[in-house]
Amino acid sequence: MARMRFEIILAPEVVQDLQKLKANVRTAVKAALETHLRHEPTKTSQSRIKRLRGLARPQYRLRVEEVRVFYDVSGSTVEVLAIVAKSEAQSWLAQFGSPVERKSLCPR
């Protein structure tokens, strides 16, 4: 069965993030983008791809060695928003993540 091929779009900041990585890490990240995001970007696993809860953006996180790739999926497009070191992932999410707006149960 043929799988749908997703278009991967890198945000301008991501291109800069990639350039800052060591060559071997950059190669691993590019390979992971092709392997995991090209055909099944929403297929979660215990260790590799995680759907982020409580956030409207980014929707997903891909783990590649000591690097975290944050991305959104819309239709047949994967938009990579950031590539950050594991140690900086929480602070990046706190700064740039968009929480899901919760609707109030009681009318005002």
PDB file of N, CA and C in Angstrom:
ATOM      1  N   MET A   1       0.835  -1.181   0.000  1.00  0.00           N
ATOM      2  CA  MET A   1       0.000   0.000   0.000  1.00  0.00           C
ATOM      3  C   MET A   1       0.883   1.249   0.000  1.00  0.00           C
ATOM      4  N   ALA A   2       0.596   2.164  -0.902  1.00  0.00           N
ATOM      5  CA  ALA A   2       1.382   3.395  -1.004  1.00  0.00           C
ATOM      6  C   ALA A   2       0.980   4.363   0.101  1.00  0.00           C
ATOM      7  N   ARG A   3       1.959   4.954   0.721  1.00  0.00           N
ATOM      8  CA  ARG A   3       1.691   5.919   1.772  1.00  0.00           C
ATOM      9  C   ARG A   3       1.743   7.326   1.185  1.00  0.00           C
ATOM     10  N   MET A   4       0.959   8.209   1.780  1.00  0.00           N
ATOM     11  CA  MET A   4       0.953   9.586   1.335  1.00  0.00           C
ATOM     12  C   MET A   4       2.297  10.227   1.656  1.00  0.00           C
ATOM     13  N   ARG A   5       2.769  11.033   0.737  1.00  0.00           N
ATOM     14  CA  ARG A   5       4.037  11.726   0.930  1.00  0.00           C
ATOM     15  C   ARG A   5       3.751  13.146   1.403  1.00  0.00           C
ATOM     16  N   PHE A   6       4.294  13.509   2.566  1.00  0.00           N
ATOM     17  CA  PHE A   6       4.088  14.831   3.129  1.00  0.00           C
ATOM     18  C   PHE A   6       5.181  15.787   2.656  1.00  0.00           C
ATOM     19  N   GLU A   7       4.796  17.029   2.445  1.00  0.00           N
ATOM     20  CA  GLU A   7       5.768  18.072   2.110  1.00  0.00           C
ATOM     21  C   GLU A   7       6.309  18.605   3.433  1.00  0.00           C
ATOM     22  N   ILE A   8       7.627  18.709   3.544  1.00  0.00           N
ATOM     23  CA  ILE A   8       8.252  19.222   4.769  1.00  0.00           C
ATOM     24  C   ILE A   8       8.715  20.646   4.504  1.00  0.00           C
ATOM     25  N   ILE A   9       8.197  21.572   5.310  1.00  0.00           N
ATOM     26  CA  ILE A   9       8.564  22.981   5.188  1.00  0.00           C
ATOM     27  C   ILE A   9       9.329  23.380   6.443  1.00  0.00           C
ATOM     28  N   LEU A  10      10.492  23.979   6.247  1.00  0.00           N
ATOM     29  CA  LEU A  10      11.310  24.431   7.369  1.00  0.00           C
ATOM     30  C   LEU A  10      11.102  25.926   7.577  1.00  0.00           C
ATOM     31  N   ALA A  11      10.765  26.322   8.786  1.00  0.00           N
ATOM     32  CA  ALA A  11      10.667  27.743   9.122  1.00  0.00           C
ATOM     33  C   ALA A  11      12.062  28.358   8.972  1.00  0.00           C
ATOM     34  N   PRO A  12      12.146  29.648   8.650  1.00  0.00           N
ATOM     35  CA  PRO A  12      13.471  30.279   8.476  1.00  0.00           C
ATOM     36  C   PRO A  12      14.397  30.071   9.674  1.00  0.00           C
ATOM     37  N   GLU A  13      13.844  30.086  10.887  1.00  0.00           N
ATOM     38  CA  GLU A  13      14.660  29.887  12.085  1.00  0.00           C
ATOM     39  C   GLU A  13      15.252  28.475  12.121  1.00  0.00           C
ATOM     40  N   VAL A  14      14.522  27.524  11.552  1.00  0.00           N
ATOM     41  CA  VAL A  14      14.978  26.131  11.554  1.00  0.00           C
ATOM     42  C   VAL A  14      16.218  25.972  10.687  1.00  0.00           C
ATOM     43  N   VAL A  15      16.257  26.682   9.569  1.00  0.00           N
ATOM     44  CA  VAL A  15      17.430  26.625   8.695  1.00  0.00           C
ATOM     45  C   VAL A  15      18.652  27.099   9.484  1.00  0.00           C
ATOM     46  N   GLN A  16      18.487  28.159  10.261  1.00  0.00           N
ATOM     47  CA  GLN A  16      19.586  28.657  11.099  1.00  0.00           C
ATOM     48  C   GLN A  16      19.934  27.652  12.196  1.00  0.00           C
ATOM     49  N   ASP A  17      18.887  27.049  12.799  1.00  0.00           N
ATOM     50  CA  ASP A  17      19.123  26.035  13.837  1.00  0.00           C
ATOM     51  C   ASP A  17      19.945  24.876  13.286  1.00  0.00           C
ATOM     52  N   LEU A  18      19.598  24.435  12.070  1.00  0.00           N
ATOM     53  CA  LEU A  18      20.326  23.321  11.447  1.00  0.00           C
ATOM     54  C   LEU A  18      21.789  23.672  11.217  1.00  0.00           C
ATOM     55  N   GLN A  19      22.041  24.885  10.758  1.00  0.00           N
ATOM     56  CA  GLN A  19      23.412  25.303  10.474  1.00  0.00           C
ATOM     57  C   GLN A  19      24.276  25.349  11.732  1.00  0.00           C
ATOM     58  N   LYS A  20      23.647  25.587  12.888  1.00  0.00           N
ATOM     59  CA  LYS A  20      24.390  25.669  14.150  1.00  0.00           C
ATOM     60  C   LYS A  20      24.786  24.296  14.696  1.00  0.00           C
ATOM     61  N   LEU A  21      24.122  23.247  14.220  1.00  0.00           N
ATOM     62  CA  LEU A  21      24.395  21.900  14.727  1.00  0.00           C
ATOM     63  C   LEU A  21      25.709  21.367  14.190  1.00  0.00           C
ATOM     64  N   LYS A  22      26.333  20.465  14.943  1.00  0.00           N
ATOM     65  CA  LYS A  22      27.516  19.765  14.449  1.00  0.00           C
ATOM     66  C   LYS A  22      27.116  18.938  13.245  1.00  0.00           C
ATOM     67  N   ALA A  23      28.037  18.699  12.342  1.00  0.00           N
ATOM     68  CA  ALA A  23      27.746  18.013  11.077  1.00  0.00           C
ATOM     69  C   ALA A  23      27.084  16.653  11.284  1.00  0.00           C
ATOM     70  N   ASN A  24      27.575  15.866  12.235  1.00  0.00           N
ATOM     71  CA  ASN A  24      27.002  14.527  12.439  1.00  0.00           C
ATOM     72  C   ASN A  24      25.576  14.598  12.985  1.00  0.00           C
ATOM     73  N   VAL A  25      25.299  15.574  13.852  1.00  0.00           N
ATOM     74  CA  VAL A  25      23.951  15.748  14.396  1.00  0.00           C
ATOM     75  C   VAL A  25      23.021  16.267  13.301  1.00  0.00           C
ATOM     76  N   ARG A  26      23.521  17.213  12.492  1.00  0.00           N
ATOM     77  CA  ARG A  26      22.735  17.753  11.382  1.00  0.00           C
ATOM     78  C   ARG A  26      22.328  16.637  10.422  1.00  0.00           C
ATOM     79  N   THR A  27      23.249  15.740  10.123  1.00  0.00           N
ATOM     80  CA  THR A  27      22.966  14.609   9.236  1.00  0.00           C
ATOM     81  C   THR A  27      21.899  13.704   9.848  1.00  0.00           C
ATOM     82  N   ALA A  28      21.997  13.438  11.146  1.00  0.00           N
ATOM     83  CA  ALA A  28      21.012  12.586  11.831  1.00  0.00           C
ATOM     84  C   ALA A  28      19.630  13.243  11.820  1.00  0.00           C
ATOM     85  N   VAL A  29      19.579  14.552  12.030  1.00  0.00           N
ATOM     86  CA  VAL A  29      18.297  15.265  12.035  1.00  0.00           C
ATOM     87  C   VAL A  29      17.671  15.223  10.642  1.00  0.00           C
ATOM     88  N   LYS A  30      18.453  15.492   9.616  1.00  0.00           N
ATOM     89  CA  LYS A  30      17.919  15.463   8.245  1.00  0.00           C
ATOM     90  C   LYS A  30      17.404  14.072   7.893  1.00  0.00           C
ATOM     91  N   ALA A  31      18.131  13.046   8.295  1.00  0.00           N
ATOM     92  CA  ALA A  31      17.697  11.672   8.024  1.00  0.00           C
ATOM     93  C   ALA A  31      16.399  11.367   8.769  1.00  0.00           C
ATOM     94  N   ALA A  32      16.286  11.825  10.016  1.00  0.00           N
ATOM     95  CA  ALA A  32      15.074  11.591  10.805  1.00  0.00           C
ATOM     96  C   ALA A  32      13.876  12.325  10.204  1.00  0.00           C
ATOM     97  N   LEU A  33      14.091  13.532   9.697  1.00  0.00           N
ATOM     98  CA  LEU A  33      13.006  14.271   9.052  1.00  0.00           C
ATOM     99  C   LEU A  33      12.469  13.468   7.874  1.00  0.00           C
ATOM    100  N   GLU A  34      13.359  12.939   7.065  1.00  0.00           N
ATOM    101  CA  GLU A  34      12.942  12.144   5.898  1.00  0.00           C
ATOM    102  C   GLU A  34      12.293  10.832   6.321  1.00  0.00           C
ATOM    103  N   THR A  35      12.881  10.155   7.265  1.00  0.00           N
ATOM    104  CA  THR A  35      12.385   8.845   7.690  1.00  0.00           C
ATOM    105  C   THR A  35      11.036   8.924   8.393  1.00  0.00           C
ATOM    106  N   HIS A  36      10.920   9.845   9.330  1.00  0.00           N
ATOM    107  CA  HIS A  36       9.739   9.873  10.195  1.00  0.00           C
ATOM    108  C   HIS A  36       8.666  10.867   9.779  1.00  0.00           C
ATOM    109  N   LEU A  37       9.063  12.008   9.205  1.00  0.00           N
ATOM    110  CA  LEU A  37       8.076  13.036   8.903  1.00  0.00           C
ATOM    111  C   LEU A  37       7.582  13.013   7.462  1.00  0.00           C
ATOM    112  N   ARG A  38       8.323  12.416   6.569  1.00  0.00           N
ATOM    113  CA  ARG A  38       7.937  12.412   5.154  1.00  0.00           C
ATOM    114  C   ARG A  38       6.670  11.589   4.914  1.00  0.00           C
ATOM    115  N   HIS A  39       6.497  10.465   5.616  1.00  0.00           N
ATOM    116  CA  HIS A  39       5.374   9.570   5.346  1.00  0.00           C
ATOM    117  C   HIS A  39       4.393   9.403   6.503  1.00  0.00           C
ATOM    118  N   GLU A  40       4.867   9.430   7.751  1.00  0.00           N
ATOM    119  CA  GLU A  40       3.976   9.201   8.895  1.00  0.00           C
ATOM    120  C   GLU A  40       4.288  10.169  10.050  1.00  0.00           C
ATOM    121  N   PRO A  41       4.075  11.461   9.840  1.00  0.00           N
ATOM    122  CA  PRO A  41       4.445  12.431  10.881  1.00  0.00           C
ATOM    123  C   PRO A  41       3.563  12.389  12.124  1.00  0.00           C
ATOM    124  N   THR A  42       2.393  11.770  12.028  1.00  0.00           N
ATOM    125  CA  THR A  42       1.494  11.730  13.185  1.00  0.00           C
ATOM    126  C   THR A  42       1.497  10.380  13.893  1.00  0.00           C
ATOM    127  N   LYS A  43       2.340   9.457  13.437  1.00  0.00           N
ATOM    128  CA  LYS A  43       2.405   8.136  14.060  1.00  0.00           C
ATOM    129  C   LYS A  43       3.270   8.225  15.319  1.00  0.00           C
ATOM    130  N   THR A  44       2.599   8.293  16.461  1.00  0.00           N
ATOM    131  CA  THR A  44       3.334   8.449  17.713  1.00  0.00           C
ATOM    132  C   THR A  44       3.965   7.124  18.141  1.00  0.00           C
ATOM    133  N   SER A  45       5.033   7.251  18.903  1.00  0.00           N
ATOM    134  CA  SER A  45       5.705   6.085  19.462  1.00  0.00           C
ATOM    135  C   SER A  45       6.147   6.445  20.872  1.00  0.00           C
ATOM    136  N   GLN A  46       6.558   5.457  21.632  1.00  0.00           N
ATOM    137  CA  GLN A  46       6.959   5.727  23.018  1.00  0.00           C
ATOM    138  C   GLN A  46       8.223   6.567  23.097  1.00  0.00           C
ATOM    139  N   SER A  47       9.102   6.425  22.118  1.00  0.00           N
ATOM    140  CA  SER A  47      10.378   7.119  22.243  1.00  0.00           C
ATOM    141  C   SER A  47      10.635   8.175  21.175  1.00  0.00           C
ATOM    142  N   ARG A  48      10.086   8.039  19.989  1.00  0.00           N
ATOM    143  CA  ARG A  48      10.476   8.918  18.883  1.00  0.00           C
ATOM    144  C   ARG A  48       9.544  10.115  18.688  1.00  0.00           C
ATOM    145  N   ILE A  49       8.284   9.873  18.368  1.00  0.00           N
ATOM    146  CA  ILE A  49       7.335  10.949  18.087  1.00  0.00           C
ATOM    147  C   ILE A  49       6.311  11.031  19.211  1.00  0.00           C
ATOM    148  N   LYS A  50       6.080  12.251  19.675  1.00  0.00           N
ATOM    149  CA  LYS A  50       5.144  12.462  20.782  1.00  0.00           C
ATOM    150  C   LYS A  50       4.172  13.577  20.396  1.00  0.00           C
ATOM    151  N   ARG A  51       2.896  13.332  20.604  1.00  0.00           N
ATOM    152  CA  ARG A  51       1.881  14.373  20.427  1.00  0.00           C
ATOM    153  C   ARG A  51       1.889  15.220  21.695  1.00  0.00           C
ATOM    154  N   LEU A  52       2.038  16.513  21.543  1.00  0.00           N
ATOM    155  CA  LEU A  52       2.131  17.396  22.699  1.00  0.00           C
ATOM    156  C   LEU A  52       0.736  17.767  23.183  1.00  0.00           C
ATOM    157  N   ARG A  53       0.475  17.521  24.436  1.00  0.00           N
ATOM    158  CA  ARG A  53      -0.836  17.807  25.025  1.00  0.00           C
ATOM    159  C   ARG A  53      -0.873  19.217  25.586  1.00  0.00           C
ATOM    160  N   GLY A  54      -2.045  19.826  25.494  1.00  0.00           N
ATOM    161  CA  GLY A  54      -2.230  21.157  26.055  1.00  0.00           C
ATOM    162  C   GLY A  54      -1.696  22.276  25.187  1.00  0.00           C
ATOM    163  N   LEU A  55      -1.149  21.942  24.012  1.00  0.00           N
ATOM    164  CA  LEU A  55      -0.606  22.953  23.117  1.00  0.00           C
ATOM    165  C   LEU A  55      -1.324  22.911  21.767  1.00  0.00           C
ATOM    166  N   ALA A  56      -1.682  24.073  21.265  1.00  0.00           N
ATOM    167  CA  ALA A  56      -2.243  24.166  19.922  1.00  0.00           C
ATOM    168  C   ALA A  56      -1.106  24.182  18.909  1.00  0.00           C
ATOM    169  N   ARG A  57       0.035  24.723  19.325  1.00  0.00           N
ATOM    170  CA  ARG A  57       1.204  24.812  18.459  1.00  0.00           C
ATOM    171  C   ARG A  57       2.436  24.809  19.321  1.00  0.00           C
ATOM    172  N   PRO A  58       3.403  24.011  19.109  1.00  0.00           N
ATOM    173  CA  PRO A  58       3.491  22.934  18.123  1.00  0.00           C
ATOM    174  C   PRO A  58       2.643  21.733  18.550  1.00  0.00           C
ATOM    175  N   GLN A  59       2.307  20.923  17.569  1.00  0.00           N
ATOM    176  CA  GLN A  59       1.477  19.755  17.821  1.00  0.00           C
ATOM    177  C   GLN A  59       2.300  18.525  18.210  1.00  0.00           C
ATOM    178  N   TYR A  60       3.519  18.426  17.656  1.00  0.00           N
ATOM    179  CA  TYR A  60       4.319  17.207  17.828  1.00  0.00           C
ATOM    180  C   TYR A  60       5.770  17.535  18.160  1.00  0.00           C
ATOM    181  N   ARG A  61       6.445  16.496  18.724  1.00  0.00           N
ATOM    182  CA  ARG A  61       7.867  16.568  18.997  1.00  0.00           C
ATOM    183  C   ARG A  61       8.519  15.290  18.473  1.00  0.00           C
ATOM    184  N   LEU A  62       9.600  15.444  17.733  1.00  0.00           N
ATOM    185  CA  LEU A  62      10.396  14.321  17.248  1.00  0.00           C
ATOM    186  C   LEU A  62      11.721  14.341  18.004  1.00  0.00           C
ATOM    187  N   ARG A  63      12.079  13.200  18.583  1.00  0.00           N
ATOM    188  CA  ARG A  63      13.343  13.087  19.315  1.00  0.00           C
ATOM    189  C   ARG A  63      14.401  12.506  18.389  1.00  0.00           C
ATOM    190  N   VAL A  64      15.523  13.224  18.275  1.00  0.00           N
ATOM    191  CA  VAL A  64      16.666  12.748  17.493  1.00  0.00           C
ATOM    192  C   VAL A  64      17.903  12.940  18.362  1.00  0.00           C
ATOM    193  N   GLU A  65      18.389  11.851  18.931  1.00  0.00           N
ATOM    194  CA  GLU A  65      19.534  11.893  19.846  1.00  0.00           C
ATOM    195  C   GLU A  65      19.269  12.920  20.943  1.00  0.00           C
ATOM    196  N   GLU A  66      20.108  13.934  21.093  1.00  0.00           N
ATOM    197  CA  GLU A  66      19.944  14.951  22.136  1.00  0.00           C
ATOM    198  C   GLU A  66      19.278  16.219  21.593  1.00  0.00           C
ATOM    199  N   VAL A  67      18.560  16.075  20.486  1.00  0.00           N
ATOM    200  CA  VAL A  67      17.898  17.210  19.832  1.00  0.00           C
ATOM    201  C   VAL A  67      16.401  16.935  19.771  1.00  0.00           C
ATOM    202  N   ARG A  68      15.612  17.999  19.879  1.00  0.00           N
ATOM    203  CA  ARG A  68      14.157  17.886  19.765  1.00  0.00           C
ATOM    204  C   ARG A  68      13.688  18.737  18.598  1.00  0.00           C
ATOM    205  N   VAL A  69      12.850  18.144  17.744  1.00  0.00           N
ATOM    206  CA  VAL A  69      12.288  18.829  16.578  1.00  0.00           C
ATOM    207  C   VAL A  69      10.803  19.031  16.864  1.00  0.00           C
ATOM    208  N   PHE A  70      10.370  20.282  16.877  1.00  0.00           N
ATOM    209  CA  PHE A  70       8.967  20.601  17.118  1.00  0.00           C
ATOM    210  C   PHE A  70       8.313  20.947  15.792  1.00  0.00           C
ATOM    211  N   TYR A  71       7.108  20.372  15.552  1.00  0.00           N
ATOM    212  CA  TYR A  71       6.462  20.587  14.262  1.00  0.00           C
ATOM    213  C   TYR A  71       4.948  20.486  14.352  1.00  0.00           C
ATOM    214  N   ASP A  72       4.297  21.011  13.301  1.00  0.00           N
ATOM    215  CA  ASP A  72       2.845  20.943  13.138  1.00  0.00           C
ATOM    216  C   ASP A  72       2.541  20.182  11.858  1.00  0.00           C
ATOM    217  N   VAL A  73       1.378  19.539  11.818  1.00  0.00           N
ATOM    218  CA  VAL A  73       0.919  18.848  10.617  1.00  0.00           C
ATOM    219  C   VAL A  73      -0.413  19.460  10.218  1.00  0.00           C
ATOM    220  N   SER A  74      -0.503  19.856   8.939  1.00  0.00           N
ATOM    221  CA  SER A  74      -1.738  20.428   8.408  1.00  0.00           C
ATOM    222  C   SER A  74      -1.939  19.867   7.008  1.00  0.00           C
ATOM    223  N   GLY A  75      -2.968  19.036   6.860  1.00  0.00           N
ATOM    224  CA  GLY A  75      -3.209  18.404   5.560  1.00  0.00           C
ATOM    225  C   GLY A  75      -2.050  17.517   5.176  1.00  0.00           C
ATOM    226  N   SER A  76      -1.422  17.813   4.041  1.00  0.00           N
ATOM    227  CA  SER A  76      -0.281  17.017   3.579  1.00  0.00           C
ATOM    228  C   SER A  76       1.034  17.758   3.789  1.00  0.00           C
ATOM    229  N   THR A  77       1.038  18.717   4.717  1.00  0.00           N
ATOM    230  CA  THR A  77       2.227  19.524   4.968  1.00  0.00           C
ATOM    231  C   THR A  77       2.685  19.374   6.411  1.00  0.00           C
ATOM    232  N   VAL A  78       3.991  19.230   6.578  1.00  0.00           N
ATOM    233  CA  VAL A  78       4.618  19.223   7.900  1.00  0.00           C
ATOM    234  C   VAL A  78       5.436  20.503   7.987  1.00  0.00           C
ATOM    235  N   GLU A  79       5.128  21.347   8.965  1.00  0.00           N
ATOM    236  CA  GLU A  79       5.884  22.581   9.156  1.00  0.00           C
ATOM    237  C   GLU A  79       6.775  22.427  10.382  1.00  0.00           C
ATOM    238  N   VAL A  80       8.078  22.379  10.143  1.00  0.00           N
ATOM    239  CA  VAL A  80       9.043  22.262  11.232  1.00  0.00           C
ATOM    240  C   VAL A  80       9.249  23.655  11.809  1.00  0.00           C
ATOM    241  N   LEU A  81       8.962  23.803  13.100  1.00  0.00           N
ATOM    242  CA  LEU A  81       8.989  25.109  13.761  1.00  0.00           C
ATOM    243  C   LEU A  81      10.310  25.401  14.458  1.00  0.00           C
ATOM    244  N   ALA A  82      10.947  24.356  14.990  1.00  0.00           N
ATOM    245  CA  ALA A  82      12.198  24.567  15.724  1.00  0.00           C
ATOM    246  C   ALA A  82      12.960  23.272  15.876  1.00  0.00           C
ATOM    247  N   ILE A  83      14.266  23.422  15.959  1.00  0.00           N
ATOM    248  CA  ILE A  83      15.160  22.316  16.301  1.00  0.00           C
ATOM    249  C   ILE A  83      16.000  22.834  17.457  1.00  0.00           C
ATOM    250  N   VAL A  84      15.810  22.234  18.640  1.00  0.00           N
ATOM    251  CA  VAL A  84      16.506  22.719  19.832  1.00  0.00           C
ATOM    252  C   VAL A  84      17.136  21.558  20.590  1.00  0.00           C
ATOM    253  N   ALA A  85      18.150  21.894  21.361  1.00  0.00           N
ATOM    254  CA  ALA A  85      18.792  20.887  22.212  1.00  0.00           C
ATOM    255  C   ALA A  85      17.797  20.436  23.273  1.00  0.00           C
ATOM    256  N   LYS A  86      17.925  19.194  23.699  1.00  0.00           N
ATOM    257  CA  LYS A  86      17.035  18.642  24.725  1.00  0.00           C
ATOM    258  C   LYS A  86      17.004  19.543  25.959  1.00  0.00           C
ATOM    259  N   SER A  87      18.142  20.057  26.342  1.00  0.00           N
ATOM    260  CA  SER A  87      18.240  20.892  27.546  1.00  0.00           C
ATOM    261  C   SER A  87      17.472  22.206  27.411  1.00  0.00           C
ATOM    262  N   GLU A  88      17.208  22.654  26.173  1.00  0.00           N
ATOM    263  CA  GLU A  88      16.506  23.921  25.944  1.00  0.00           C
ATOM    264  C   GLU A  88      15.044  23.716  25.548  1.00  0.00           C
ATOM    265  N   ALA A  89      14.593  22.472  25.425  1.00  0.00           N
ATOM    266  CA  ALA A  89      13.251  22.183  24.910  1.00  0.00           C
ATOM    267  C   ALA A  89      12.142  22.781  25.769  1.00  0.00           C
ATOM    268  N   GLN A  90      12.222  22.612  27.087  1.00  0.00           N
ATOM    269  CA  GLN A  90      11.164  23.133  27.966  1.00  0.00           C
ATOM    270  C   GLN A  90      11.080  24.650  27.916  1.00  0.00           C
ATOM    271  N   SER A  91      12.226  25.317  27.910  1.00  0.00           N
ATOM    272  CA  SER A  91      12.196  26.782  27.866  1.00  0.00           C
ATOM    273  C   SER A  91      11.692  27.270  26.506  1.00  0.00           C
ATOM    274  N   TRP A  92      12.024  26.547  25.431  1.00  0.00           N
ATOM    275  CA  TRP A  92      11.518  26.928  24.108  1.00  0.00           C
ATOM    276  C   TRP A  92       9.995  26.796  24.075  1.00  0.00           C
ATOM    277  N   LEU A  93       9.476  25.679  24.589  1.00  0.00           N
ATOM    278  CA  LEU A  93       8.018  25.485  24.625  1.00  0.00           C
ATOM    279  C   LEU A  93       7.329  26.549  25.472  1.00  0.00           C
ATOM    280  N   ALA A  94       7.937  26.906  26.601  1.00  0.00           N
ATOM    281  CA  ALA A  94       7.347  27.925  27.464  1.00  0.00           C
ATOM    282  C   ALA A  94       7.300  29.274  26.760  1.00  0.00           C
ATOM    283  N   GLN A  95       8.310  29.560  25.959  1.00  0.00           N
ATOM    284  CA  GLN A  95       8.388  30.850  25.278  1.00  0.00           C
ATOM    285  C   GLN A  95       7.550  30.901  24.007  1.00  0.00           C
ATOM    286  N   PHE A  96       7.593  29.830  23.200  1.00  0.00           N
ATOM    287  CA  PHE A  96       6.978  29.870  21.869  1.00  0.00           C
ATOM    288  C   PHE A  96       5.743  28.989  21.700  1.00  0.00           C
ATOM    289  N   GLY A  97       5.501  28.082  22.626  1.00  0.00           N
ATOM    290  CA  GLY A  97       4.342  27.202  22.516  1.00  0.00           C
ATOM    291  C   GLY A  97       3.044  27.975  22.704  1.00  0.00           C
ATOM    292  N   SER A  98       2.016  27.592  21.963  1.00  0.00           N
ATOM    293  CA  SER A  98       0.698  28.229  22.081  1.00  0.00           C
ATOM    294  C   SER A  98      -0.243  27.266  22.785  1.00  0.00           C
ATOM    295  N   PRO A  99      -0.667  27.608  24.008  1.00  0.00           N
ATOM    296  CA  PRO A  99      -1.572  26.705  24.726  1.00  0.00           C
ATOM    297  C   PRO A  99      -2.936  26.623  24.060  1.00  0.00           C
ATOM    298  N   VAL A 100      -3.589  25.489  24.247  1.00  0.00           N
ATOM    299  CA  VAL A 100      -4.948  25.295  23.744  1.00  0.00           C
ATOM    300  C   VAL A 100      -5.867  26.162  24.579  1.00  0.00           C
ATOM    301  N   GLU A 101      -6.750  26.896  23.918  1.00  0.00           N
ATOM    302  CA  GLU A 101      -7.716  27.716  24.666  1.00  0.00           C
ATOM    303  C   GLU A 101      -8.825  26.799  25.153  1.00  0.00           C
ATOM    304  N   ARG A 102      -9.082  26.843  26.440  1.00  0.00           N
ATOM    305  CA  ARG A 102     -10.124  26.012  27.031  1.00  0.00           C
ATOM    306  C   ARG A 102     -11.386  26.836  27.159  1.00  0.00           C
ATOM    307  N   LYS A 103     -12.483  26.237  26.747  1.00  0.00           N
ATOM    308  CA  LYS A 103     -13.767  26.918  26.851  1.00  0.00           C
ATOM    309  C   LYS A 103     -14.307  26.755  28.261  1.00  0.00           C
ATOM    310  N   SER A 104     -14.837  27.821  28.789  1.00  0.00           N
ATOM    311  CA  SER A 104     -15.415  27.796  30.128  1.00  0.00           C
ATOM    312  C   SER A 104     -16.755  27.079  30.100  1.00  0.00           C
ATOM    313  N   LEU A 105     -17.001  26.291  31.120  1.00  0.00           N
ATOM    314  CA  LEU A 105     -18.261  25.563  31.207  1.00  0.00           C
ATOM    315  C   LEU A 105     -19.393  26.438  31.752  1.00  0.00           C
ATOM    316  N   CYS A 106     -19.046  27.475  32.472  1.00  0.00           N
ATOM    317  CA  CYS A 106     -20.103  28.320  33.021  1.00  0.00           C
ATOM    318  C   CYS A 106     -20.166  29.640  32.240  1.00  0.00           C
ATOM    319  N   PRO A 107     -21.363  30.001  31.776  1.00  0.00           N
ATOM    320  CA  PRO A 107     -21.506  31.247  31.002  1.00  0.00           C
ATOM    321  C   PRO A 107     -21.302  32.473  31.884  1.00  0.00           C
ATOM    322  N   ARG A 108     -20.798  33.508  31.285  1.00  0.00           N
ATOM    323  CA  ARG A 108     -20.561  34.750  32.022  1.00  0.00           C
ATOM    324  C   ARG A 108     -21.513  35.821  31.621  1.00  0.00           C
TER     325      ARG A 108
END
